[in-house]
Amino acid sequence: MSAITVKDLTKKFGDFTAVNNLSFDIEKGEVFGLLGPNGAGKSTTMAMLSTMLKPSSGQAWVNGYDILRNEDEVRKSIGIVFQDPSLDEELTAYENMDFHARLYRIPKNERQKKITELLKLVELDEKKDNLVKTYSGGMRRRLEIARGLLHEPKVLFLDEPTLGLDPQTRNHLWDYIHRLNQEKGITIILTTHYMEEADKLCHRIAIIDKGQIIALDTSEKLKNDIGGDIITIVSSEKDNLYSVVESLPGINNIEVHDSSITIGLHNAEKHVAQIVNMASESGVPIDSISIHKPTLEDVFLHFTGRTIREEEATGKEQMRMMQRSRK
Ligand SMILES: Nc1ncnc2c1ncn2[C@@H]1O[C@H](COP(=O)(O)OP(=O)(O)OP(=O)(O)O)[C@@H](O)[C@H]1O
Ligand SMILES: [Mg+2]
């Protein structure tokens, strides 16, 4: 049985289709990523799977429970970290945890032990009695993750777990997420618009744009889809070079630019020596040669013709920060 099964899931807001016929499966123990730009429908998908929002049509099962017919069972079997902060600022970390534990009816005699254990896991036990309003963004996120784990969910939903955090804190959080999956065997579904995050953490990635999945696979396979690696060769005789290397077997794509030639092919590193030899035998000089592995950015560009713009995220992060400081 899969951890999550999604079949033709659709959400419309009036005439607008936010999530359009999504279908996918998530294996137990998998870290699955929904990668896409702002407004792609990531949070809406999470909201439907966590029973916070009713789908317009389609079906889904989480831990074997039907999201439409077994809402309570679904909720009990999942942990959620929402995109927007949901901690009580005026309470301490411990009090936030305790409140949630009572909400989930965790017996009194287990509560303290569990809370302490989880706060240790995210390295917040020493600051457990400090008010959350004194916490940094990264500490808050860690606390939210710990809180989401209190009732020992089998599946953890993380909606933009590192949005707005600095690169170092982001790296730190990736370690926790990775460990939760590896050591506790928790299935994780996360949304992100950070390519690197999806690449680092996810076993498989669904690239989502305008409510639809446009590609779904492992990061490596997605990158292979676009024709393999890219070799860039700089030469003063690029036209001659072109006719020399054109015959190289396995080339998926070859282009002449202003001062260089780019070749798209798989396992590029295995062909570099051959290219250098061919050029040298024909007396064509090579100034430099480099290999560029395609990134998920290249993949997104390949499928949509657009880039996932980081500045959109930056603007949104600033708004979130302002909202936070206003509180
Ligand atoms: N309650 C709602 N009413 C109307 N439109 C909505 C509602 N919730 C979401 N939408 C719209 O649905 C689309 C998808 O929103 P969603 O929040 O799922 O995107 P997202 O991929 O999570 O984006 P982000 O990266 O900004 O978090 C957006 O165009 C959004 O404006
Ligand atoms: Mg979102």
PDB file of C-alpha atoms in Angstrom, residues 1-11 19 21-26 32 34 44-75 77-78 155 157 189 213:
ATOM      1  CA  MET A   1       0.000   0.000   0.000  1.00  0.00           C
ATOM      2  CA  SER A   2       1.245   3.487  -0.874  1.00  0.00           C
ATOM      3  CA  ALA A   3       1.498   6.209   1.769  1.00  0.00           C
ATOM      4  CA  ILE A   4      -0.475   8.570  -0.469  1.00  0.00           C
ATOM      5  CA  THR A   5      -2.498   7.941  -3.600  1.00  0.00           C
ATOM      6  CA  VAL A   6      -3.922  10.840  -5.563  1.00  0.00           C
ATOM      7  CA  LYS A   7      -6.351  10.384  -8.426  1.00  0.00           C
ATOM      8  CA  ASP A   8      -7.573  13.218 -10.672  1.00  0.00           C
ATOM      9  CA  LEU A   9      -7.544  15.663  -7.772  1.00  0.00           C
ATOM     10  CA  THR A  10      -8.977  19.044  -8.779  1.00  0.00           C
ATOM     11  CA  LYS A  11      -9.753  22.277  -6.952  1.00  0.00           C
ATOM     12  CA  VAL A  19      -5.317  22.322  -8.998  1.00  0.00           C
ATOM     13  CA  ASN A  21      -6.419  16.745 -12.337  1.00  0.00           C
ATOM     14  CA  LEU A  22      -3.403  15.699 -10.308  1.00  0.00           C
ATOM     15  CA  SER A  23      -2.580  12.010 -10.068  1.00  0.00           C
ATOM     16  CA  PHE A  24       0.420  10.517  -8.300  1.00  0.00           C
ATOM     17  CA  ASP A  25       1.512   7.931  -5.755  1.00  0.00           C
ATOM     18  CA  ILE A  26       3.893   8.336  -2.851  1.00  0.00           C
ATOM     19  CA  PHE A  32       8.315  13.473  -2.216  1.00  0.00           C
ATOM     20  CA  LEU A  34       6.095  19.357  -5.118  1.00  0.00           C
ATOM     21  CA  THR A  44      -3.907  23.939  -2.236  1.00  0.00           C
ATOM     22  CA  THR A  45      -2.856  20.347  -2.947  1.00  0.00           C
ATOM     23  CA  MET A  46      -1.467  19.986   0.585  1.00  0.00           C
ATOM     24  CA  ALA A  47      -4.651  21.468   2.044  1.00  0.00           C
ATOM     25  CA  MET A  48      -6.821  18.922   0.228  1.00  0.00           C
ATOM     26  CA  LEU A  49      -4.615  15.971   1.208  1.00  0.00           C
ATOM     27  CA  SER A  50      -4.645  17.063   4.843  1.00  0.00           C
ATOM     28  CA  THR A  51      -8.478  17.436   4.740  1.00  0.00           C
ATOM     29  CA  MET A  52      -8.343  21.204   5.369  1.00  0.00           C
ATOM     30  CA  LEU A  53      -9.977  21.879   2.012  1.00  0.00           C
ATOM     31  CA  LYS A  54     -12.591  19.897   0.067  1.00  0.00           C
ATOM     32  CA  PRO A  55     -11.594  18.945  -3.493  1.00  0.00           C
ATOM     33  CA  SER A  56     -13.917  19.973  -6.318  1.00  0.00           C
ATOM     34  CA  SER A  57     -13.434  16.534  -7.803  1.00  0.00           C
ATOM     35  CA  GLY A  58     -11.123  13.552  -7.700  1.00  0.00           C
ATOM     36  CA  GLN A  59     -10.016  11.260  -4.913  1.00  0.00           C
ATOM     37  CA  ALA A  60      -7.091  10.681  -2.589  1.00  0.00           C
ATOM     38  CA  TRP A  61      -6.038   8.258   0.125  1.00  0.00           C
ATOM     39  CA  VAL A  62      -3.565   9.025   2.872  1.00  0.00           C
ATOM     40  CA  ASN A  63      -2.217   6.073   4.863  1.00  0.00           C
ATOM     41  CA  GLY A  64      -5.029   4.088   3.286  1.00  0.00           C
ATOM     42  CA  TYR A  65      -7.731   6.491   4.510  1.00  0.00           C
ATOM     43  CA  ASP A  66     -10.051   8.236   2.085  1.00  0.00           C
ATOM     44  CA  ILE A  67      -9.667  12.014   2.480  1.00  0.00           C
ATOM     45  CA  LEU A  68     -13.390  12.474   1.849  1.00  0.00           C
ATOM     46  CA  ARG A  69     -14.768   9.681   3.994  1.00  0.00           C
ATOM     47  CA  ASN A  70     -12.208   9.188   6.779  1.00  0.00           C
ATOM     48  CA  GLU A  71     -11.185  12.738   7.652  1.00  0.00           C
ATOM     49  CA  ASP A  72     -10.480  11.991  11.317  1.00  0.00           C
ATOM     50  CA  GLU A  73      -8.269   9.009  10.568  1.00  0.00           C
ATOM     51  CA  VAL A  74      -6.374  11.007   7.959  1.00  0.00           C
ATOM     52  CA  ARG A  75      -5.778  13.847  10.400  1.00  0.00           C
ATOM     53  CA  SER A  77      -2.123   9.839  10.908  1.00  0.00           C
ATOM     54  CA  ILE A  78      -0.425  12.974   9.581  1.00  0.00           C
ATOM     55  CA  VAL A 155       3.302  11.019   7.056  1.00  0.00           C
ATOM     56  CA  PHE A 157       3.406  17.433   5.374  1.00  0.00           C
ATOM     57  CA  ILE A 189       5.676  15.300   1.301  1.00  0.00           C
ATOM     58  CA  ILE A 213       2.111  18.204 -12.965  1.00  0.00           C
TER      59      ILE A 213
END
